[in-house]
Amino acid sequence: MNITRENVDALNAVVKVDIAKEDYSAKVEKILTDYRKTANIPGFRKGQVPMGMVKKQYGKAVLVDEVNKLLQDALNKYLTEEKLDVLGQPLPKPQDAINWDAETLSFEFELGLAPEFEVNLKAKDAITQYNIIADDKMINEQIERIQKQYGKLISQSVVEKDSEITGVYKNEEREIENKVTLTLDKFKGKATEKQFIGAKVGDVITLQTKGLYEDDHELMHALKLGHDDVHGLDIEVSFTISEINTRELADLDQELFDKLFGKDTVKSVSEVKEKIKEDAEKQFAQQADQKFLNDVTEYLVENTKFDLPAEFLQKWMQTAGEQPLDSDQAKEEYEKSEKSLRYQLIEGKLITDNNIQITMDDIKNHSRDMIKAQMAQFGQMNPSDKELDDIAARILSNQEEARRISEQLVSQKLLALYKEKANLKVKELSYEDFVKEVYGDK
């Protein structure tokens, strides 16, 4: 067997594989001999079928199968030994009818080669790393929500601004009939609030669904409909009031603190505020990190310049998926996935250049930490090492789950690398201001 390569350019190559008859003839002969021993052909006793008949019936199929296996093994070995970083898979070049009786069989494969490039993490304009804080306003609002949640319901005769109103939304034509409890602050317009103020049990209020709530999710819950059903929905619904209550706020005492955080974990309002702030800012840090990761990714893709073997990749995409694509479909698919492919190459380069590695111990320890955190949510604060190891082993026996955890760890290490080496500026702001700045004032 002989393998040679011709580089068409920096991103494309052609590999030629020559397979001599002696490379496969002994294996083909052995397989056909085994077939002869077990072949069940009418008119011949088992094991007595003439070899010529076996070769005539099975020889071509066995030969093709063995040559394909040799090709696959030879290509994989060659790519590994030559340390070729290829994109997609080798594509066989079309050729005229193959003479399978020839002394030497020749095959050619097109390769798409990964580009060589450098990654510069130092952006000219600094990338913002947000530090989101839980401000006094947020903490106080959270405390009030807790007091309402654990407070006592007191019946009211008429609806007031802070009332909790229970009733039934109805529309006979759309077969809507759903009982909900709502507060007036959920409605989008002040006009709707005015319709409720002063209303009594038994009153029926007519409402238009269009513009009733800030977003579709609130309307989905109110009418018990799917997202597609409420999108752009503009109908009239009635709301019949069945109950009106107000909440007497729960006292901020030790009994409430124990319900919230466990016995004697916190002992004062100031400690409650510290706990709320700490828990909130842990969640905010995850959102800030994701935003930072997205921004760095965008910067790297836009500013790390290199060419790709686009023509080869589009040709490869035509046969790589479950369904074959024509050239136009493959081009469209390539254009949709190009940015993702570019980041995969950049990420791979960063992982190699910075020697980022994930060991099995890293994966196990991360799994244990996740399990421990989940168990703590259900009050199991001190699981044994054996419990953690047993659960982790069950989780990691699922290859898909193990792969997902490995990807999480790689992402964490890349995030740490970006924070260390990227040109960034830290911006501290409240969660409310973060949402306004990043997502717009909605």
CSV table of C-alpha atoms in Angstrom, one decimal:
chain,number,residue,atom,x,y,z
A,1,MET,CA,0.0,0.0,0.0
A,2,ASN,CA,1.2,3.5,-0.8
A,3,ILE,CA,-0.2,6.8,0.3
A,4,THR,CA,0.8,10.2,-1.2
A,5,ARG,CA,-0.5,13.7,-0.7
A,6,GLU,CA,-0.6,16.7,-3.0
A,7,ASN,CA,-1.3,20.1,-1.4
A,8,VAL,CA,-3.6,22.0,-3.7
A,9,ASP,CA,-3.3,25.1,-1.6
A,10,ALA,CA,-3.0,26.0,2.1
A,11,LEU,CA,-6.6,24.8,2.8
A,12,ASN,CA,-7.0,21.9,0.3
A,13,ALA,CA,-5.2,18.7,-0.4
A,14,VAL,CA,-5.7,15.4,-2.3
A,15,VAL,CA,-4.6,12.1,-0.9
A,16,LYS,CA,-4.0,9.2,-3.2
A,17,VAL,CA,-4.1,5.7,-1.8
A,18,ASP,CA,-2.7,2.8,-3.9
A,19,ILE,CA,-3.7,-0.7,-2.7
A,20,ALA,CA,-1.9,-3.7,-4.2
A,21,LYS,CA,-3.6,-7.1,-4.6
A,22,GLU,CA,-1.4,-8.6,-2.0
A,23,ASP,CA,-2.7,-6.1,0.6
A,24,TYR,CA,-6.1,-7.8,0.6
A,25,SER,CA,-6.1,-11.1,-1.4
A,26,ALA,CA,-5.2,-13.3,1.6
A,27,LYS,CA,-8.0,-11.8,3.7
A,28,VAL,CA,-10.5,-12.1,0.9
A,29,GLU,CA,-9.5,-15.7,0.3
A,30,LYS,CA,-9.9,-16.6,4.0
A,31,ILE,CA,-13.4,-15.0,4.2
A,32,LEU,CA,-14.5,-16.9,1.0
A,33,THR,CA,-13.1,-20.1,2.4
A,34,ASP,CA,-15.2,-19.6,5.6
A,35,TYR,CA,-18.3,-18.8,3.5
A,36,ARG,CA,-17.7,-22.1,1.6
A,37,LYS,CA,-17.8,-24.0,4.9
A,38,THR,CA,-21.2,-22.6,5.9
A,39,ALA,CA,-22.8,-21.9,2.5
A,40,ASN,CA,-26.2,-23.5,2.0
A,41,ILE,CA,-26.8,-23.8,-1.7
A,42,PRO,CA,-29.4,-26.2,-3.2
A,43,GLY,CA,-27.8,-29.2,-4.9
A,44,PHE,CA,-24.6,-29.2,-2.8
A,45,ARG,CA,-23.9,-30.6,0.6
A,46,LYS,CA,-22.9,-28.1,3.3
A,47,GLY,CA,-19.2,-27.4,2.9
A,48,GLN,CA,-19.0,-29.0,-0.5
A,49,VAL,CA,-19.9,-26.0,-2.7
A,50,PRO,CA,-17.3,-25.5,-5.4
A,51,MET,CA,-15.0,-22.6,-4.6
A,52,GLY,CA,-15.6,-21.1,-8.1
A,53,MET,CA,-19.3,-20.8,-7.4
A,54,VAL,CA,-18.6,-19.2,-4.0
A,55,LYS,CA,-16.3,-16.7,-5.6
A,56,LYS,CA,-18.8,-16.0,-8.4
A,57,GLN,CA,-21.6,-15.4,-5.9
A,58,TYR,CA,-19.7,-13.6,-3.1
A,59,GLY,CA,-16.3,-12.6,-4.3
A,60,LYS,CA,-17.0,-9.1,-5.6
A,61,ALA,CA,-18.9,-8.1,-2.5
A,62,VAL,CA,-16.2,-9.4,-0.1
A,63,LEU,CA,-13.5,-7.7,-2.2
A,64,VAL,CA,-15.2,-4.3,-2.2
A,65,ASP,CA,-15.9,-4.6,1.6
A,66,GLU,CA,-12.3,-5.5,2.4
A,67,VAL,CA,-10.9,-2.7,0.2
A,68,ASN,CA,-13.2,-0.2,1.9
A,69,LYS,CA,-12.0,-1.3,5.3
A,70,LEU,CA,-8.4,-1.0,4.2
A,71,LEU,CA,-9.0,2.4,2.8
A,72,GLN,CA,-10.7,3.7,6.0
A,73,ASP,CA,-8.0,2.3,8.3
A,74,ALA,CA,-5.2,3.6,6.1
A,75,LEU,CA,-6.7,7.1,5.9
A,76,ASN,CA,-7.2,7.3,9.6
A,77,LYS,CA,-3.7,6.1,10.3
A,78,TYR,CA,-2.2,8.5,7.8
A,79,LEU,CA,-4.0,11.5,9.1
A,80,THR,CA,-2.9,10.7,12.6
A,81,GLU,CA,0.7,10.0,11.7
A,82,GLU,CA,1.0,13.1,9.6
A,83,LYS,CA,-0.8,15.2,12.3
A,84,LEU,CA,-3.1,16.7,9.7
A,85,ASP,CA,-5.9,18.9,11.2
A,86,VAL,CA,-8.8,18.3,8.8
A,87,LEU,CA,-12.2,19.7,8.6
A,88,GLY,CA,-15.2,17.5,7.9
A,89,GLN,CA,-14.2,14.1,6.5
A,90,PRO,CA,-12.1,13.0,3.5
A,91,LEU,CA,-14.3,13.0,0.3
A,92,PRO,CA,-13.7,10.3,-2.3
A,93,LYS,CA,-13.1,11.8,-5.8
A,94,PRO,CA,-15.5,10.4,-8.4
A,95,GLN,CA,-13.9,8.0,-10.8
A,96,ASP,CA,-14.9,5.9,-13.7
A,97,ALA,CA,-15.8,2.2,-13.3
A,98,ILE,CA,-13.2,0.5,-11.1
A,99,ASN,CA,-11.4,-2.6,-12.5
A,100,TRP,CA,-11.5,-4.7,-9.4
A,101,ASP,CA,-9.3,-7.3,-11.1
A,102,ALA,CA,-6.4,-4.9,-11.5
A,103,GLU,CA,-3.1,-5.6,-9.7
A,104,THR,CA,-3.3,-2.2,-8.1
A,105,LEU,CA,-6.4,-0.2,-7.1
A,106,SER,CA,-6.0,3.6,-6.8
A,107,PHE,CA,-8.3,6.0,-4.9
A,108,GLU,CA,-8.2,9.7,-4.4
A,109,PHE,CA,-9.7,11.7,-1.5
A,110,GLU,CA,-10.1,15.5,-1.1
A,111,LEU,CA,-9.2,17.0,2.2
A,112,GLY,CA,-10.2,20.3,3.8
A,113,LEU,CA,-7.4,21.5,6.0
A,114,ALA,CA,-7.8,23.6,9.1
A,115,PRO,CA,-6.2,27.1,8.7
A,116,GLU,CA,-3.3,28.3,10.6
A,117,PHE,CA,-3.9,31.5,12.6
A,118,GLU,CA,-3.1,33.4,15.8
A,119,VAL,CA,-5.6,34.5,18.5
A,120,ASN,CA,-5.2,37.9,20.1
A,121,LEU,CA,-7.3,38.4,23.2
A,122,LYS,CA,-6.4,42.0,23.7
A,123,ALA,CA,-9.2,43.9,22.1
A,124,LYS,CA,-8.5,47.5,21.0
A,125,ASP,CA,-11.7,48.6,22.8
A,126,ALA,CA,-12.1,47.0,26.2
A,127,ILE,CA,-14.8,44.4,26.7
A,128,THR,CA,-17.2,45.2,29.6
A,129,GLN,CA,-17.3,42.7,32.5
A,130,TYR,CA,-20.4,43.5,34.5
A,131,ASN,CA,-20.4,43.2,38.3
A,132,ILE,CA,-24.1,43.2,39.2
A,133,ILE,CA,-25.0,44.1,42.7
A,134,ALA,CA,-28.2,43.6,44.7
A,135,ASP,CA,-29.0,47.2,45.7
A,136,ASP,CA,-31.1,48.3,48.7
A,137,LYS,CA,-34.2,48.7,46.5
A,138,MET,CA,-34.1,45.2,45.3
A,139,ILE,CA,-33.4,43.7,48.7
A,140,ASN,CA,-36.2,45.6,50.3
A,141,GLU,CA,-38.6,44.6,47.5
A,142,GLN,CA,-37.6,40.9,48.1
A,143,ILE,CA,-38.2,41.2,51.8
A,144,GLU,CA,-41.7,42.7,51.1
A,145,ARG,CA,-42.4,39.8,48.7
A,146,ILE,CA,-41.4,37.4,51.4
A,147,GLN,CA,-43.6,39.1,54.0
A,148,LYS,CA,-46.6,39.0,51.6
A,149,GLN,CA,-45.9,35.3,50.8
A,150,TYR,CA,-45.9,34.4,54.4
A,151,GLY,CA,-48.5,37.0,55.5
A,152,LYS,CA,-52.1,36.5,56.4
A,153,LEU,CA,-55.0,36.9,53.9
A,154,ILE,CA,-57.7,39.4,55.0
A,155,SER,CA,-61.0,39.5,53.1
A,156,GLN,CA,-62.0,42.8,51.5
A,157,SER,CA,-65.4,44.0,50.3
A,158,VAL,CA,-64.0,46.1,47.3
A,159,VAL,CA,-60.9,46.0,45.2
A,160,GLU,CA,-58.1,48.3,46.2
A,161,LYS,CA,-54.8,49.0,44.6
A,162,ASP,CA,-52.9,46.3,46.5
A,163,SER,CA,-55.7,43.7,46.5
A,164,GLU,CA,-55.3,40.0,45.5
A,165,ILE,CA,-58.3,39.3,43.3
A,166,THR,CA,-59.5,35.7,42.5
A,167,GLY,CA,-61.8,35.2,39.6
A,168,VAL,CA,-62.5,33.4,36.3
A,169,TYR,CA,-61.5,34.5,32.8
A,170,LYS,CA,-64.1,33.5,30.2
A,171,ASN,CA,-64.7,33.5,26.5
A,172,GLU,CA,-67.2,31.0,25.3
A,173,GLU,CA,-66.3,31.2,21.6
A,174,ARG,CA,-62.6,30.2,22.3
A,175,GLU,CA,-63.7,27.8,25.1
A,176,ILE,CA,-61.7,29.8,27.7
A,177,GLU,CA,-62.6,29.3,31.3
A,178,ASN,CA,-59.7,29.7,33.8
A,179,LYS,CA,-59.6,30.6,37.5
A,180,VAL,CA,-56.7,32.7,38.6
A,181,THR,CA,-55.6,35.0,41.4
A,182,LEU,CA,-54.1,38.3,40.2
A,183,THR,CA,-52.7,41.6,41.3
A,184,LEU,CA,-53.3,44.9,39.5
A,185,ASP,CA,-49.6,45.6,39.0
A,186,LYS,CA,-49.4,42.8,36.4
A,187,PHE,CA,-51.6,44.7,34.0
A,188,LYS,CA,-50.0,46.8,31.3
A,189,GLY,CA,-52.2,49.8,31.3
A,190,LYS,CA,-53.6,52.1,34.1
A,191,ALA,CA,-57.0,52.0,32.4
A,192,THR,CA,-57.3,48.3,33.2
A,193,GLU,CA,-56.4,49.0,36.9
A,194,LYS,CA,-59.2,51.7,37.0
A,195,GLN,CA,-61.8,49.1,35.8
A,196,PHE,CA,-61.0,47.0,38.9
A,197,ILE,CA,-60.7,49.6,41.6
A,198,GLY,CA,-63.9,49.7,43.7
A,199,ALA,CA,-65.3,46.4,42.1
A,200,LYS,CA,-67.0,43.8,44.4
A,201,VAL,CA,-67.4,40.1,44.5
A,202,GLY,CA,-69.7,39.0,41.7
A,203,ASP,CA,-68.9,41.9,39.4
A,204,VAL,CA,-68.0,41.1,35.8
A,205,ILE,CA,-65.3,43.1,34.1
A,206,THR,CA,-64.9,43.1,30.3
A,207,LEU,CA,-61.4,43.2,29.0
A,208,GLN,CA,-59.5,43.1,25.7
A,209,THR,CA,-56.6,40.7,25.5
A,210,LYS,CA,-54.5,42.9,23.2
A,211,GLY,CA,-52.2,44.9,25.4
A,212,LEU,CA,-53.6,43.5,28.6
A,213,TYR,CA,-50.3,42.2,29.9
A,214,GLU,CA,-46.7,43.2,29.4
A,215,ASP,CA,-45.8,39.9,27.6
A,216,ASP,CA,-47.4,36.8,26.2
A,217,HIS,CA,-46.3,34.6,29.1
A,218,GLU,CA,-48.6,36.4,31.5
A,219,LEU,CA,-51.5,36.1,29.1
A,220,MET,CA,-50.7,32.4,28.6
A,221,HIS,CA,-51.0,31.8,32.4
A,222,ALA,CA,-54.1,34.0,32.7
A,223,LEU,CA,-56.1,32.2,29.9
A,224,LYS,CA,-54.4,28.8,30.1
A,225,LEU,CA,-53.5,28.9,26.4
A,226,GLY,CA,-50.3,28.0,24.5
A,227,HIS,CA,-47.8,30.5,23.2
A,228,ASP,CA,-49.0,30.2,19.6
A,229,ASP,CA,-52.6,30.7,20.7
A,230,VAL,CA,-52.0,34.0,22.6
A,231,HIS,CA,-49.5,35.5,20.1
A,232,GLY,CA,-51.3,38.5,18.6
A,233,LEU,CA,-54.6,37.4,20.3
A,234,ASP,CA,-57.2,40.2,20.2
A,235,ILE,CA,-60.5,39.1,21.7
A,236,GLU,CA,-62.9,40.2,24.4
A,237,VAL,CA,-62.8,38.2,27.7
A,238,SER,CA,-64.9,38.6,30.9
A,239,PHE,CA,-63.4,38.4,34.4
A,240,THR,CA,-65.9,37.4,37.1
A,241,ILE,CA,-64.6,38.3,40.6
A,242,SER,CA,-65.1,35.6,43.2
A,243,GLU,CA,-62.8,36.7,46.0
A,244,ILE,CA,-61.0,39.9,47.1
A,245,ASN,CA,-58.3,39.8,49.7
A,246,THR,CA,-55.4,41.9,51.0
A,247,ARG,CA,-52.2,40.6,52.6
A,248,GLU,CA,-51.2,41.5,56.1
A,249,LEU,CA,-47.5,41.4,56.0
A,250,ALA,CA,-45.7,38.7,58.1
A,251,ASP,CA,-43.6,40.0,61.0
A,252,LEU,CA,-39.9,39.9,60.5
A,253,ASP,CA,-39.3,37.7,63.5
A,254,GLN,CA,-37.3,34.6,64.4
A,255,GLU,CA,-40.1,32.3,63.4
A,256,LEU,CA,-40.1,33.7,59.8
A,257,PHE,CA,-36.3,33.6,59.7
A,258,ASP,CA,-36.3,29.9,60.7
A,259,LYS,CA,-38.9,29.1,58.0
A,260,LEU,CA,-36.8,30.8,55.3
A,261,PHE,CA,-33.2,29.7,56.2
A,262,GLY,CA,-33.4,27.0,58.8
A,263,LYS,CA,-33.3,27.2,62.6
A,264,ASP,CA,-31.1,30.0,64.0
A,265,THR,CA,-29.2,30.4,60.6
A,266,VAL,CA,-30.0,34.1,60.7
A,267,LYS,CA,-31.1,36.1,63.7
A,268,SER,CA,-31.8,39.6,62.5
A,269,VAL,CA,-33.2,41.7,59.6
A,270,SER,CA,-29.7,42.8,58.7
A,271,GLU,CA,-28.6,39.2,58.4
A,272,VAL,CA,-31.6,38.4,56.3
A,273,LYS,CA,-30.6,41.3,54.0
A,274,GLU,CA,-27.1,40.0,53.8
A,275,LYS,CA,-28.3,36.5,53.0
A,276,ILE,CA,-30.7,37.8,50.2
A,277,LYS,CA,-27.9,40.0,48.8
A,278,GLU,CA,-25.4,37.1,48.8
A,279,ASP,CA,-27.8,34.6,47.1
A,280,ALA,CA,-29.0,37.1,44.6
A,281,GLU,CA,-25.4,38.2,43.6
A,282,LYS,CA,-24.4,34.6,43.1
A,283,GLN,CA,-27.2,34.3,40.4
A,284,PHE,CA,-26.3,37.7,39.0
A,285,ALA,CA,-22.6,36.6,38.6
A,286,GLN,CA,-23.7,33.7,36.4
A,287,GLN,CA,-25.7,36.1,34.1
A,288,ALA,CA,-22.8,38.5,34.0
A,289,ASP,CA,-20.4,35.7,33.1
A,290,GLN,CA,-22.6,34.5,30.3
A,291,LYS,CA,-22.9,38.0,28.9
A,292,PHE,CA,-19.1,38.4,29.1
A,293,LEU,CA,-18.5,35.1,27.5
A,294,ASN,CA,-20.9,36.0,24.7
A,295,ASP,CA,-19.2,39.3,24.1
A,296,VAL,CA,-15.7,37.8,24.0
A,297,THR,CA,-16.9,35.1,21.7
A,298,GLU,CA,-18.3,37.7,19.4
A,299,TYR,CA,-15.1,39.7,19.5
A,300,LEU,CA,-13.0,36.7,18.7
A,301,VAL,CA,-15.1,35.6,15.8
A,302,GLU,CA,-15.2,39.1,14.3
A,303,ASN,CA,-11.5,39.9,14.8
A,304,THR,CA,-9.6,36.6,14.3
A,305,LYS,CA,-9.2,36.6,10.5
A,306,PHE,CA,-8.6,33.4,8.6
A,307,ASP,CA,-9.9,31.6,5.5
A,308,LEU,CA,-11.8,28.4,5.4
A,309,PRO,CA,-12.0,25.7,2.7
A,310,ALA,CA,-15.5,26.8,2.0
A,311,GLU,CA,-16.0,25.0,-1.3
A,312,PHE,CA,-14.8,21.7,0.2
A,313,LEU,CA,-17.0,22.1,3.3
A,314,GLN,CA,-20.1,22.9,1.2
A,315,LYS,CA,-19.4,19.8,-0.9
A,316,TRP,CA,-18.9,17.7,2.3
A,317,MET,CA,-22.2,19.0,3.8
A,318,GLN,CA,-24.1,17.7,0.8
A,319,THR,CA,-23.6,14.1,2.1
A,320,ALA,CA,-22.7,14.5,5.8
A,321,GLY,CA,-26.2,14.8,7.2
A,322,GLU,CA,-29.1,12.4,7.6
A,323,GLN,CA,-30.7,13.8,4.4
A,324,PRO,CA,-28.6,14.7,1.3
A,325,LEU,CA,-28.5,18.4,0.3
A,326,ASP,CA,-28.2,19.9,-3.1
A,327,SER,CA,-25.5,22.6,-3.7
A,328,ASP,CA,-27.8,25.5,-2.9
A,329,GLN,CA,-29.0,23.9,0.3
A,330,ALA,CA,-25.4,23.1,1.3
A,331,LYS,CA,-24.3,26.7,0.7
A,332,GLU,CA,-27.1,28.0,2.9
A,333,GLU,CA,-26.3,25.5,5.6
A,334,TYR,CA,-22.6,26.5,5.5
A,335,GLU,CA,-23.4,30.2,5.7
A,336,LYS,CA,-25.6,29.5,8.8
A,337,SER,CA,-22.9,27.4,10.6
A,338,GLU,CA,-19.8,29.4,9.5
A,339,LYS,CA,-19.6,31.6,12.6
A,340,SER,CA,-20.0,28.6,14.9
A,341,LEU,CA,-17.3,26.7,13.0
A,342,ARG,CA,-15.0,29.7,13.3
A,343,TYR,CA,-15.4,29.9,17.0
A,344,GLN,CA,-14.8,26.1,17.4
A,345,LEU,CA,-11.5,26.5,15.6
A,346,ILE,CA,-10.6,29.6,17.8
A,347,GLU,CA,-11.6,27.8,20.9
A,348,GLY,CA,-9.5,24.7,19.9
A,349,LYS,CA,-6.5,27.0,19.3
A,350,LEU,CA,-6.9,28.7,22.7
A,351,ILE,CA,-7.2,25.3,24.4
A,352,THR,CA,-4.1,24.0,22.8
A,353,ASP,CA,-2.0,27.2,23.2
A,354,ASN,CA,-2.9,27.5,26.9
A,355,ASN,CA,-2.7,23.8,27.7
A,356,ILE,CA,-6.3,23.6,29.0
A,357,GLN,CA,-7.0,20.1,30.0
A,358,ILE,CA,-10.0,18.4,31.7
A,359,THR,CA,-9.2,15.2,33.6
A,360,MET,CA,-11.6,12.5,34.7
A,361,ASP,CA,-10.9,13.7,38.3
A,362,ASP,CA,-12.1,17.2,37.3
A,363,ILE,CA,-15.3,15.7,35.9
A,364,LYS,CA,-15.9,13.6,39.0
A,365,ASN,CA,-15.2,16.4,41.4
A,366,HIS,CA,-17.5,18.8,39.5
A,367,SER,CA,-20.2,16.1,39.5
A,368,ARG,CA,-19.9,15.7,43.3
A,369,ASP,CA,-20.1,19.5,43.8
A,370,MET,CA,-23.3,19.7,41.7
A,371,ILE,CA,-24.9,16.7,43.5
A,372,LYS,CA,-24.0,18.2,46.9
A,373,ALA,CA,-25.6,21.5,46.0
A,374,GLN,CA,-28.7,19.8,44.8
A,375,MET,CA,-29.0,17.7,48.0
A,376,ALA,CA,-28.5,20.8,50.1
A,377,GLN,CA,-31.6,22.3,48.5
A,378,PHE,CA,-33.6,19.4,49.9
A,379,GLY,CA,-32.1,19.7,53.4
A,380,GLN,CA,-29.5,17.0,53.0
A,381,MET,CA,-26.5,19.1,54.2
A,382,ASN,CA,-23.9,16.4,54.9
A,383,PRO,CA,-24.0,13.5,52.4
A,384,SER,CA,-21.3,10.9,52.8
A,385,ASP,CA,-18.5,10.5,50.3
A,386,LYS,CA,-19.9,7.1,49.3
A,387,GLU,CA,-23.3,8.6,48.5
A,388,LEU,CA,-21.7,11.3,46.4
A,389,ASP,CA,-19.4,8.8,44.6
A,390,ASP,CA,-22.3,6.4,43.9
A,391,ILE,CA,-24.5,9.1,42.4
A,392,ALA,CA,-21.7,10.6,40.4
A,393,ALA,CA,-20.8,7.2,39.0
A,394,ARG,CA,-24.4,6.7,37.9
A,395,ILE,CA,-24.5,10.1,36.2
A,396,LEU,CA,-21.1,9.7,34.5
A,397,SER,CA,-22.1,6.2,33.2
A,398,ASN,CA,-24.2,8.3,30.7
A,399,GLN,CA,-21.6,9.4,28.1
A,400,GLU,CA,-23.8,12.3,27.0
A,401,GLU,CA,-24.0,13.6,30.5
A,402,ALA,CA,-20.2,13.2,31.0
A,403,ARG,CA,-19.6,15.1,27.7
A,404,ARG,CA,-21.9,17.9,28.8
A,405,ILE,CA,-20.0,18.2,32.2
A,406,SER,CA,-16.7,18.2,30.4
A,407,GLU,CA,-17.9,21.0,28.1
A,408,GLN,CA,-19.0,23.0,31.1
A,409,LEU,CA,-15.6,22.7,32.7
A,410,VAL,CA,-13.9,23.8,29.5
A,411,SER,CA,-16.2,26.8,29.3
A,412,GLN,CA,-15.3,27.7,32.9
A,413,LYS,CA,-11.6,27.5,32.2
A,414,LEU,CA,-11.9,29.6,29.1
A,415,LEU,CA,-13.9,32.1,31.0
A,416,ALA,CA,-11.1,32.3,33.6
A,417,LEU,CA,-8.6,32.7,30.7
A,418,TYR,CA,-10.6,35.6,29.2
A,419,LYS,CA,-10.8,37.3,32.5
A,420,GLU,CA,-7.1,37.0,33.0
A,421,LYS,CA,-5.9,37.9,29.5
A,422,ALA,CA,-8.6,39.9,27.7
A,423,ASN,CA,-8.7,43.7,27.6
A,424,LEU,CA,-11.6,44.3,29.9
A,425,LYS,CA,-13.2,47.0,32.0
A,426,VAL,CA,-15.3,46.2,35.1
A,427,LYS,CA,-18.6,48.0,35.4
A,428,GLU,CA,-20.6,47.8,38.6
A,429,LEU,CA,-24.4,48.4,38.4
A,430,SER,CA,-27.7,47.2,39.8
A,431,TYR,CA,-29.6,44.3,38.3
A,432,GLU,CA,-32.3,46.7,37.1
A,433,ASP,CA,-29.7,48.9,35.3
A,434,PHE,CA,-28.0,45.8,33.9
A,435,VAL,CA,-31.2,44.6,32.3
A,436,LYS,CA,-31.8,48.1,30.9
A,437,GLU,CA,-28.3,48.4,29.4
A,438,VAL,CA,-28.1,44.9,28.0
A,439,TYR,CA,-31.6,44.1,27.0
A,440,GLY,CA,-33.2,47.5,26.7
A,441,ASP,CA,-35.7,49.2,28.9
A,442,LYS,CA,-38.7,46.9,28.5
